Amino acid sequence: LHRGHTTPDSIIKQAVSIVKSAGANLVVVTGDFVERNPADAAPAAKLLNVMEPPLGMYGCMGNHDYVVNVDTVADDLSAHSKIRLLRNK
């Protein structure tokens, strides 16, 4: 996602809309929830929460998430989203 300067909320909303319209049974977000600021994790999570696939949402952390503070990003995602983070599983 790279929420932040590179990817504004309008682009994330478009992507979410496309996924929702496809009727996905399962959604997997493969990391880089944030670009440079760990504070972007909670707003990113809230944008993703409108998806409600029957089999759930899963995610893993990306290199940008690790660089800015992976624990903060993961904590914010867990607190503000339905994404089940796969960390060392």
PDB file of N, CA and C in Angstrom:
ATOM      1  N   LEU A   1       0.805  -1.203   0.000  1.00  0.00           N
ATOM      2  CA  LEU A   1       0.000   0.000   0.000  1.00  0.00           C
ATOM      3  C   LEU A   1       0.844   1.261   0.000  1.00  0.00           C
ATOM      4  N   HIS A   2       1.854   1.274   0.853  1.00  0.00           N
ATOM      5  CA  HIS A   2       2.692   2.473   0.990  1.00  0.00           C
ATOM      6  C   HIS A   2       1.857   3.710   1.299  1.00  0.00           C
ATOM      7  N   ARG A   3       0.915   3.593   2.241  1.00  0.00           N
ATOM      8  CA  ARG A   3       0.104   4.770   2.570  1.00  0.00           C
ATOM      9  C   ARG A   3       1.019   5.905   2.984  1.00  0.00           C
ATOM     10  N   GLY A   4       0.755   7.046   2.432  1.00  0.00           N
ATOM     11  CA  GLY A   4       1.566   8.218   2.719  1.00  0.00           C
ATOM     12  C   GLY A   4       1.676   9.050   1.463  1.00  0.00           C
ATOM     13  N   HIS A   5       2.834   9.627   1.260  1.00  0.00           N
ATOM     14  CA  HIS A   5       3.045  10.523   0.125  1.00  0.00           C
ATOM     15  C   HIS A   5       2.878   9.792  -1.212  1.00  0.00           C
ATOM     16  N   THR A   6       3.410   8.592  -1.321  1.00  0.00           N
ATOM     17  CA  THR A   6       3.360   7.842  -2.578  1.00  0.00           C
ATOM     18  C   THR A   6       1.948   7.408  -2.932  1.00  0.00           C
ATOM     19  N   THR A   7       1.212   6.932  -1.931  1.00  0.00           N
ATOM     20  CA  THR A   7      -0.126   6.406  -2.184  1.00  0.00           C
ATOM     21  C   THR A   7      -1.135   7.114  -1.290  1.00  0.00           C
ATOM     22  N   PRO A   8      -1.836   8.102  -1.819  1.00  0.00           N
ATOM     23  CA  PRO A   8      -2.839   8.813  -1.021  1.00  0.00           C
ATOM     24  C   PRO A   8      -4.068   7.936  -0.790  1.00  0.00           C
ATOM     25  N   ASP A   9      -4.876   8.349   0.153  1.00  0.00           N
ATOM     26  CA  ASP A   9      -6.079   7.587   0.512  1.00  0.00           C
ATOM     27  C   ASP A   9      -7.000   7.358  -0.684  1.00  0.00           C
ATOM     28  N   SER A  10      -7.062   8.301  -1.593  1.00  0.00           N
ATOM     29  CA  SER A  10      -7.958   8.146  -2.746  1.00  0.00           C
ATOM     30  C   SER A  10      -7.581   6.918  -3.577  1.00  0.00           C
ATOM     31  N   ILE A  11      -6.303   6.646  -3.714  1.00  0.00           N
ATOM     32  CA  ILE A  11      -5.841   5.475  -4.470  1.00  0.00           C
ATOM     33  C   ILE A  11      -6.155   4.195  -3.704  1.00  0.00           C
ATOM     34  N   ILE A  12      -5.955   4.215  -2.395  1.00  0.00           N
ATOM     35  CA  ILE A  12      -6.261   3.036  -1.584  1.00  0.00           C
ATOM     36  C   ILE A  12      -7.756   2.745  -1.636  1.00  0.00           C
ATOM     37  N   LYS A  13      -8.572   3.786  -1.578  1.00  0.00           N
ATOM     38  CA  LYS A  13     -10.028   3.598  -1.665  1.00  0.00           C
ATOM     39  C   LYS A  13     -10.419   2.982  -3.006  1.00  0.00           C
ATOM     40  N   GLN A  14      -9.768   3.413  -4.090  1.00  0.00           N
ATOM     41  CA  GLN A  14     -10.036   2.826  -5.405  1.00  0.00           C
ATOM     42  C   GLN A  14      -9.686   1.341  -5.422  1.00  0.00           C
ATOM     43  N   ALA A  15      -8.535   0.992  -4.871  1.00  0.00           N
ATOM     44  CA  ALA A  15      -8.111  -0.407  -4.830  1.00  0.00           C
ATOM     45  C   ALA A  15      -9.076  -1.247  -4.009  1.00  0.00           C
ATOM     46  N   VAL A  16      -9.501  -0.727  -2.884  1.00  0.00           N
ATOM     47  CA  VAL A  16     -10.462  -1.431  -2.032  1.00  0.00           C
ATOM     48  C   VAL A  16     -11.773  -1.632  -2.776  1.00  0.00           C
ATOM     49  N   SER A  17     -12.205  -0.628  -3.493  1.00  0.00           N
ATOM     50  CA  SER A  17     -13.442  -0.721  -4.265  1.00  0.00           C
ATOM     51  C   SER A  17     -13.349  -1.819  -5.327  1.00  0.00           C
ATOM     52  N   ILE A  18     -12.218  -1.910  -5.996  1.00  0.00           N
ATOM     53  CA  ILE A  18     -12.015  -2.944  -7.011  1.00  0.00           C
ATOM     54  C   ILE A  18     -12.063  -4.332  -6.385  1.00  0.00           C
ATOM     55  N   VAL A  19     -11.400  -4.497  -5.257  1.00  0.00           N
ATOM     56  CA  VAL A  19     -11.395  -5.799  -4.579  1.00  0.00           C
ATOM     57  C   VAL A  19     -12.804  -6.159  -4.118  1.00  0.00           C
ATOM     58  N   LYS A  20     -13.506  -5.183  -3.546  1.00  0.00           N
ATOM     59  CA  LYS A  20     -14.877  -5.450  -3.095  1.00  0.00           C
ATOM     60  C   LYS A  20     -15.774  -5.846  -4.261  1.00  0.00           C
ATOM     61  N   SER A  21     -15.652  -5.163  -5.382  1.00  0.00           N
ATOM     62  CA  SER A  21     -16.516  -5.452  -6.529  1.00  0.00           C
ATOM     63  C   SER A  21     -16.195  -6.819  -7.148  1.00  0.00           C
ATOM     64  N   ALA A  22     -14.988  -7.321  -6.925  1.00  0.00           N
ATOM     65  CA  ALA A  22     -14.613  -8.637  -7.437  1.00  0.00           C
ATOM     66  C   ALA A  22     -15.228  -9.765  -6.608  1.00  0.00           C
ATOM     67  N   GLY A  23     -15.728  -9.419  -5.419  1.00  0.00           N
ATOM     68  CA  GLY A  23     -16.347 -10.433  -4.567  1.00  0.00           C
ATOM     69  C   GLY A  23     -15.351 -11.429  -4.004  1.00  0.00           C
ATOM     70  N   ALA A  24     -14.176 -10.950  -3.648  1.00  0.00           N
ATOM     71  CA  ALA A  24     -13.130 -11.833  -3.127  1.00  0.00           C
ATOM     72  C   ALA A  24     -13.598 -12.567  -1.875  1.00  0.00           C
ATOM     73  N   ASN A  25     -13.281 -13.852  -1.793  1.00  0.00           N
ATOM     74  CA  ASN A  25     -13.575 -14.646  -0.603  1.00  0.00           C
ATOM     75  C   ASN A  25     -12.516 -14.466   0.469  1.00  0.00           C
ATOM     76  N   LEU A  26     -11.310 -14.083   0.048  1.00  0.00           N
ATOM     77  CA  LEU A  26     -10.167 -13.950   0.944  1.00  0.00           C
ATOM     78  C   LEU A  26      -9.315 -12.800   0.421  1.00  0.00           C
ATOM     79  N   VAL A  27      -8.808 -11.979   1.326  1.00  0.00           N
ATOM     80  CA  VAL A  27      -7.928 -10.866   0.941  1.00  0.00           C
ATOM     81  C   VAL A  27      -6.613 -11.022   1.685  1.00  0.00           C
ATOM     82  N   VAL A  28      -5.516 -10.887   0.943  1.00  0.00           N
ATOM     83  CA  VAL A  28      -4.178 -10.939   1.534  1.00  0.00           C
ATOM     84  C   VAL A  28      -3.440  -9.661   1.143  1.00  0.00           C
ATOM     85  N   VAL A  29      -2.951  -8.945   2.139  1.00  0.00           N
ATOM     86  CA  VAL A  29      -2.186  -7.721   1.906  1.00  0.00           C
ATOM     87  C   VAL A  29      -0.732  -8.054   2.225  1.00  0.00           C
ATOM     88  N   THR A  30       0.112  -7.907   1.220  1.00  0.00           N
ATOM     89  CA  THR A  30       1.479  -8.406   1.346  1.00  0.00           C
ATOM     90  C   THR A  30       2.492  -7.346   1.756  1.00  0.00           C
ATOM     91  N   GLY A  31       2.144  -6.595   2.753  1.00  0.00           N
ATOM     92  CA  GLY A  31       3.124  -5.724   3.380  1.00  0.00           C
ATOM     93  C   GLY A  31       3.298  -4.354   2.763  1.00  0.00           C
ATOM     94  N   ASP A  32       4.157  -3.609   3.416  1.00  0.00           N
ATOM     95  CA  ASP A  32       4.345  -2.195   3.142  1.00  0.00           C
ATOM     96  C   ASP A  32       3.025  -1.450   3.304  1.00  0.00           C
ATOM     97  N   PHE A  33       2.460  -1.553   4.489  1.00  0.00           N
ATOM     98  CA  PHE A  33       1.235  -0.827   4.804  1.00  0.00           C
ATOM     99  C   PHE A  33       1.528   0.667   4.830  1.00  0.00           C
ATOM    100  N   VAL A  34       2.741   1.042   5.243  1.00  0.00           N
ATOM    101  CA  VAL A  34       3.123   2.450   5.343  1.00  0.00           C
ATOM    102  C   VAL A  34       4.332   2.721   4.461  1.00  0.00           C
ATOM    103  N   GLU A  35       4.536   4.000   4.182  1.00  0.00           N
ATOM    104  CA  GLU A  35       5.700   4.398   3.378  1.00  0.00           C
ATOM    105  C   GLU A  35       6.861   4.816   4.276  1.00  0.00           C
ATOM    106  N   ARG A  36       6.632   5.865   5.092  1.00  0.00           N
ATOM    107  CA  ARG A  36       7.715   6.395   5.926  1.00  0.00           C
ATOM    108  C   ARG A  36       7.308   6.672   7.363  1.00  0.00           C
ATOM    109  N   ASN A  37       6.027   6.664   7.635  1.00  0.00           N
ATOM    110  CA  ASN A  37       5.545   7.102   8.936  1.00  0.00           C
ATOM    111  C   ASN A  37       4.686   6.009   9.571  1.00  0.00           C
ATOM    112  N   PRO A  38       5.095   5.470  10.721  1.00  0.00           N
ATOM    113  CA  PRO A  38       4.296   4.422  11.350  1.00  0.00           C
ATOM    114  C   PRO A  38       2.890   4.886  11.735  1.00  0.00           C
ATOM    115  N   ALA A  39       2.700   6.199  11.886  1.00  0.00           N
ATOM    116  CA  ALA A  39       1.368   6.724  12.223  1.00  0.00           C
ATOM    117  C   ALA A  39       0.370   6.532  11.087  1.00  0.00           C
ATOM    118  N   ASP A  40       0.851   6.184   9.898  1.00  0.00           N
ATOM    119  CA  ASP A  40      -0.046   5.922   8.769  1.00  0.00           C
ATOM    120  C   ASP A  40      -0.708   4.550   8.849  1.00  0.00           C
ATOM    121  N   ALA A  41      -0.271   3.696   9.754  1.00  0.00           N
ATOM    122  CA  ALA A  41      -0.812   2.336   9.836  1.00  0.00           C
ATOM    123  C   ALA A  41      -2.283   2.319  10.250  1.00  0.00           C
ATOM    124  N   ALA A  42      -2.647   3.076  11.271  1.00  0.00           N
ATOM    125  CA  ALA A  42      -4.044   3.076  11.734  1.00  0.00           C
ATOM    126  C   ALA A  42      -4.993   3.592  10.656  1.00  0.00           C
ATOM    127  N   PRO A  43      -4.697   4.710   9.996  1.00  0.00           N
ATOM    128  CA  PRO A  43      -5.584   5.150   8.922  1.00  0.00           C
ATOM    129  C   PRO A  43      -5.646   4.146   7.767  1.00  0.00           C
ATOM    130  N   ALA A  44      -4.537   3.504   7.445  1.00  0.00           N
ATOM    131  CA  ALA A  44      -4.545   2.484   6.391  1.00  0.00           C
ATOM    132  C   ALA A  44      -5.455   1.334   6.790  1.00  0.00           C
ATOM    133  N   ALA A  45      -5.368   0.929   8.041  1.00  0.00           N
ATOM    134  CA  ALA A  45      -6.209  -0.163   8.536  1.00  0.00           C
ATOM    135  C   ALA A  45      -7.687   0.184   8.401  1.00  0.00           C
ATOM    136  N   LYS A  46      -8.028   1.391   8.746  1.00  0.00           N
ATOM    137  CA  LYS A  46      -9.432   1.810   8.671  1.00  0.00           C
ATOM    138  C   LYS A  46      -9.929   1.822   7.228  1.00  0.00           C
ATOM    139  N   LEU A  47      -9.064   2.177   6.291  1.00  0.00           N
ATOM    140  CA  LEU A  47      -9.451   2.157   4.877  1.00  0.00           C
ATOM    141  C   LEU A  47      -9.705   0.728   4.400  1.00  0.00           C
ATOM    142  N   LEU A  48      -8.932  -0.205   4.913  1.00  0.00           N
ATOM    143  CA  LEU A  48      -9.067  -1.608   4.498  1.00  0.00           C
ATOM    144  C   LEU A  48     -10.245  -2.298   5.161  1.00  0.00           C
ATOM    145  N   ASN A  49     -10.679  -1.782   6.279  1.00  0.00           N
ATOM    146  CA  ASN A  49     -11.746  -2.434   7.052  1.00  0.00           C
ATOM    147  C   ASN A  49     -13.083  -2.526   6.330  1.00  0.00           C
ATOM    148  N   VAL A  50     -13.280  -1.741   5.302  1.00  0.00           N
ATOM    149  CA  VAL A  50     -14.565  -1.813   4.598  1.00  0.00           C
ATOM    150  C   VAL A  50     -14.705  -3.104   3.798  1.00  0.00           C
ATOM    151  N   MET A  51     -13.587  -3.792   3.591  1.00  0.00           N
ATOM    152  CA  MET A  51     -13.664  -5.096   2.937  1.00  0.00           C
ATOM    153  C   MET A  51     -14.059  -6.130   3.982  1.00  0.00           C
ATOM    154  N   GLU A  52     -14.975  -6.988   3.630  1.00  0.00           N
ATOM    155  CA  GLU A  52     -15.409  -8.020   4.560  1.00  0.00           C
ATOM    156  C   GLU A  52     -15.498  -9.366   3.852  1.00  0.00           C
ATOM    157  N   PRO A  53     -14.356  -9.883   3.388  1.00  0.00           N
ATOM    158  CA  PRO A  53     -14.393 -11.163   2.691  1.00  0.00           C
ATOM    159  C   PRO A  53     -14.793 -12.287   3.654  1.00  0.00           C
ATOM    160  N   PRO A  54     -15.590 -13.241   3.189  1.00  0.00           N
ATOM    161  CA  PRO A  54     -16.090 -14.299   4.073  1.00  0.00           C
ATOM    162  C   PRO A  54     -14.993 -15.101   4.770  1.00  0.00           C
ATOM    163  N   LEU A  55     -13.859 -15.289   4.116  1.00  0.00           N
ATOM    164  CA  LEU A  55     -12.780 -16.084   4.707  1.00  0.00           C
ATOM    165  C   LEU A  55     -11.747 -15.227   5.425  1.00  0.00           C
ATOM    166  N   GLY A  56     -11.976 -13.926   5.484  1.00  0.00           N
ATOM    167  CA  GLY A  56     -11.122 -13.043   6.265  1.00  0.00           C
ATOM    168  C   GLY A  56     -10.056 -12.312   5.468  1.00  0.00           C
ATOM    169  N   MET A  57      -9.313 -11.505   6.212  1.00  0.00           N
ATOM    170  CA  MET A  57      -8.189 -10.751   5.649  1.00  0.00           C
ATOM    171  C   MET A  57      -6.929 -11.131   6.408  1.00  0.00           C
ATOM    172  N   TYR A  58      -5.868 -11.324   5.649  1.00  0.00           N
ATOM    173  CA  TYR A  58      -4.573 -11.693   6.211  1.00  0.00           C
ATOM    174  C   TYR A  58      -3.531 -10.735   5.670  1.00  0.00           C
ATOM    175  N   GLY A  59      -2.456 -10.587   6.396  1.00  0.00           N
ATOM    176  CA  GLY A  59      -1.399  -9.707   5.932  1.00  0.00           C
ATOM    177  C   GLY A  59      -0.063 -10.094   6.512  1.00  0.00           C
ATOM    178  N   CYS A  60       0.978  -9.633   5.852  1.00  0.00           N
ATOM    179  CA  CYS A  60       2.332  -9.787   6.374  1.00  0.00           C
ATOM    180  C   CYS A  60       3.013  -8.424   6.280  1.00  0.00           C
ATOM    181  N   MET A  61       4.043  -8.275   7.050  1.00  0.00           N
ATOM    182  CA  MET A  61       4.741  -6.999   7.098  1.00  0.00           C
ATOM    183  C   MET A  61       5.735  -6.908   5.943  1.00  0.00           C
ATOM    184  N   GLY A  62       5.954  -5.685   5.456  1.00  0.00           N
ATOM    185  CA  GLY A  62       6.904  -5.452   4.381  1.00  0.00           C
ATOM    186  C   GLY A  62       8.129  -4.706   4.876  1.00  0.00           C
ATOM    187  N   ASN A  63       9.080  -4.521   3.989  1.00  0.00           N
ATOM    188  CA  ASN A  63      10.329  -3.887   4.403  1.00  0.00           C
ATOM    189  C   ASN A  63      10.119  -2.467   4.918  1.00  0.00           C
ATOM    190  N   HIS A  64       9.200  -1.705   4.347  1.00  0.00           N
ATOM    191  CA  HIS A  64       8.948  -0.345   4.839  1.00  0.00           C
ATOM    192  C   HIS A  64       8.387  -0.395   6.258  1.00  0.00           C
ATOM    193  N   ASP A  65       7.546  -1.384   6.530  1.00  0.00           N
ATOM    194  CA  ASP A  65       6.988  -1.534   7.875  1.00  0.00           C
ATOM    195  C   ASP A  65       8.092  -1.806   8.891  1.00  0.00           C
ATOM    196  N   TYR A  66       9.069  -2.631   8.497  1.00  0.00           N
ATOM    197  CA  TYR A  66      10.190  -2.928   9.388  1.00  0.00           C
ATOM    198  C   TYR A  66      11.076  -1.719   9.595  1.00  0.00           C
ATOM    199  N   VAL A  67      11.318  -0.965   8.538  1.00  0.00           N
ATOM    200  CA  VAL A  67      12.222   0.184   8.638  1.00  0.00           C
ATOM    201  C   VAL A  67      11.675   1.246   9.584  1.00  0.00           C
ATOM    202  N   VAL A  68      10.368   1.503   9.532  1.00  0.00           N
ATOM    203  CA  VAL A  68       9.816   2.594  10.353  1.00  0.00           C
ATOM    204  C   VAL A  68       9.503   2.177  11.788  1.00  0.00           C
ATOM    205  N   ASN A  69       9.297   0.920  12.049  1.00  0.00           N
ATOM    206  CA  ASN A  69       9.040   0.354  13.381  1.00  0.00           C
ATOM    207  C   ASN A  69       7.927  -0.684  13.256  1.00  0.00           C
ATOM    208  N   VAL A  70       8.326  -1.886  12.957  1.00  0.00           N
ATOM    209  CA  VAL A  70       7.371  -2.953  12.648  1.00  0.00           C
ATOM    210  C   VAL A  70       6.403  -3.228  13.798  1.00  0.00           C
ATOM    211  N   ASP A  71       6.855  -3.127  15.026  1.00  0.00           N
ATOM    212  CA  ASP A  71       5.957  -3.407  16.158  1.00  0.00           C
ATOM    213  C   ASP A  71       4.861  -2.364  16.272  1.00  0.00           C
ATOM    214  N   THR A  72       5.191  -1.107  16.049  1.00  0.00           N
ATOM    215  CA  THR A  72       4.186  -0.046  16.079  1.00  0.00           C
ATOM    216  C   THR A  72       3.175  -0.229  14.956  1.00  0.00           C
ATOM    217  N   VAL A  73       3.661  -0.518  13.761  1.00  0.00           N
ATOM    218  CA  VAL A  73       2.769  -0.729  12.621  1.00  0.00           C
ATOM    219  C   VAL A  73       1.864  -1.926  12.890  1.00  0.00           C
ATOM    220  N   ALA A  74       2.430  -3.022  13.354  1.00  0.00           N
ATOM    221  CA  ALA A  74       1.643  -4.228  13.632  1.00  0.00           C
ATOM    222  C   ALA A  74       0.617  -3.978  14.733  1.00  0.00           C
ATOM    223  N   ASP A  75       1.010  -3.285  15.782  1.00  0.00           N
ATOM    224  CA  ASP A  75       0.079  -2.990  16.879  1.00  0.00           C
ATOM    225  C   ASP A  75      -1.092  -2.138  16.387  1.00  0.00           C
ATOM    226  N   ASP A  76      -0.795  -1.134  15.575  1.00  0.00           N
ATOM    227  CA  ASP A  76      -1.860  -0.276  15.053  1.00  0.00           C
ATOM    228  C   ASP A  76      -2.783  -1.040  14.107  1.00  0.00           C
ATOM    229  N   LEU A  77      -2.214  -1.892  13.277  1.00  0.00           N
ATOM    230  CA  LEU A  77      -3.048  -2.695  12.379  1.00  0.00           C
ATOM    231  C   LEU A  77      -3.954  -3.629  13.177  1.00  0.00           C
ATOM    232  N   SER A  78      -3.405  -4.249  14.195  1.00  0.00           N
ATOM    233  CA  SER A  78      -4.202  -5.166  15.021  1.00  0.00           C
ATOM    234  C   SER A  78      -5.305  -4.432  15.770  1.00  0.00           C
ATOM    235  N   ALA A  79      -5.010  -3.228  16.222  1.00  0.00           N
ATOM    236  CA  ALA A  79      -5.990  -2.466  16.994  1.00  0.00           C
ATOM    237  C   ALA A  79      -7.097  -1.869  16.129  1.00  0.00           C
ATOM    238  N   HIS A  80      -6.796  -1.597  14.863  1.00  0.00           N
ATOM    239  CA  HIS A  80      -7.738  -0.847  14.033  1.00  0.00           C
ATOM    240  C   HIS A  80      -8.262  -1.589  12.812  1.00  0.00           C
ATOM    241  N   SER A  81      -7.922  -2.868  12.674  1.00  0.00           N
ATOM    242  CA  SER A  81      -8.381  -3.591  11.487  1.00  0.00           C
ATOM    243  C   SER A  81      -8.751  -5.026  11.813  1.00  0.00           C
ATOM    244  N   LYS A  82      -9.330  -5.661  10.822  1.00  0.00           N
ATOM    245  CA  LYS A  82      -9.706  -7.075  10.913  1.00  0.00           C
ATOM    246  C   LYS A  82      -8.646  -7.955  10.278  1.00  0.00           C
ATOM    247  N   ILE A  83      -7.513  -7.380   9.940  1.00  0.00           N
ATOM    248  CA  ILE A  83      -6.439  -8.125   9.281  1.00  0.00           C
ATOM    249  C   ILE A  83      -5.735  -9.011  10.308  1.00  0.00           C
ATOM    250  N   ARG A  84      -5.646 -10.282   9.977  1.00  0.00           N
ATOM    251  CA  ARG A  84      -4.874 -11.210  10.817  1.00  0.00           C
ATOM    252  C   ARG A  84      -3.449 -11.205  10.291  1.00  0.00           C
ATOM    253  N   LEU A  85      -2.531 -10.677  11.083  1.00  0.00           N
ATOM    254  CA  LEU A  85      -1.141 -10.570  10.653  1.00  0.00           C
ATOM    255  C   LEU A  85      -0.433 -11.906  10.840  1.00  0.00           C
ATOM    256  N   LEU A  86       0.263 -12.303   9.795  1.00  0.00           N
ATOM    257  CA  LEU A  86       1.055 -13.536   9.823  1.00  0.00           C
ATOM    258  C   LEU A  86       2.500 -13.130  10.046  1.00  0.00           C
ATOM    259  N   ARG A  87       2.942 -13.305  11.269  1.00  0.00           N
ATOM    260  CA  ARG A  87       4.320 -12.954  11.619  1.00  0.00           C
ATOM    261  C   ARG A  87       5.001 -14.193  12.173  1.00  0.00           C
ATOM    262  N   ASN A  88       5.980 -14.662  11.446  1.00  0.00           N
ATOM    263  CA  ASN A  88       6.724 -15.857  11.854  1.00  0.00           C
ATOM    264  C   ASN A  88       5.820 -17.062  12.058  1.00  0.00           C
ATOM    265  N   LYS A  89       4.866 -17.220  11.170  1.00  0.00           N
ATOM    266  CA  LYS A  89       3.944 -18.353  11.255  1.00  0.00           C
ATOM    267  C   LYS A  89       4.117 -19.246  10.061  1.00  0.00           C
TER     268      LYS A  89
END
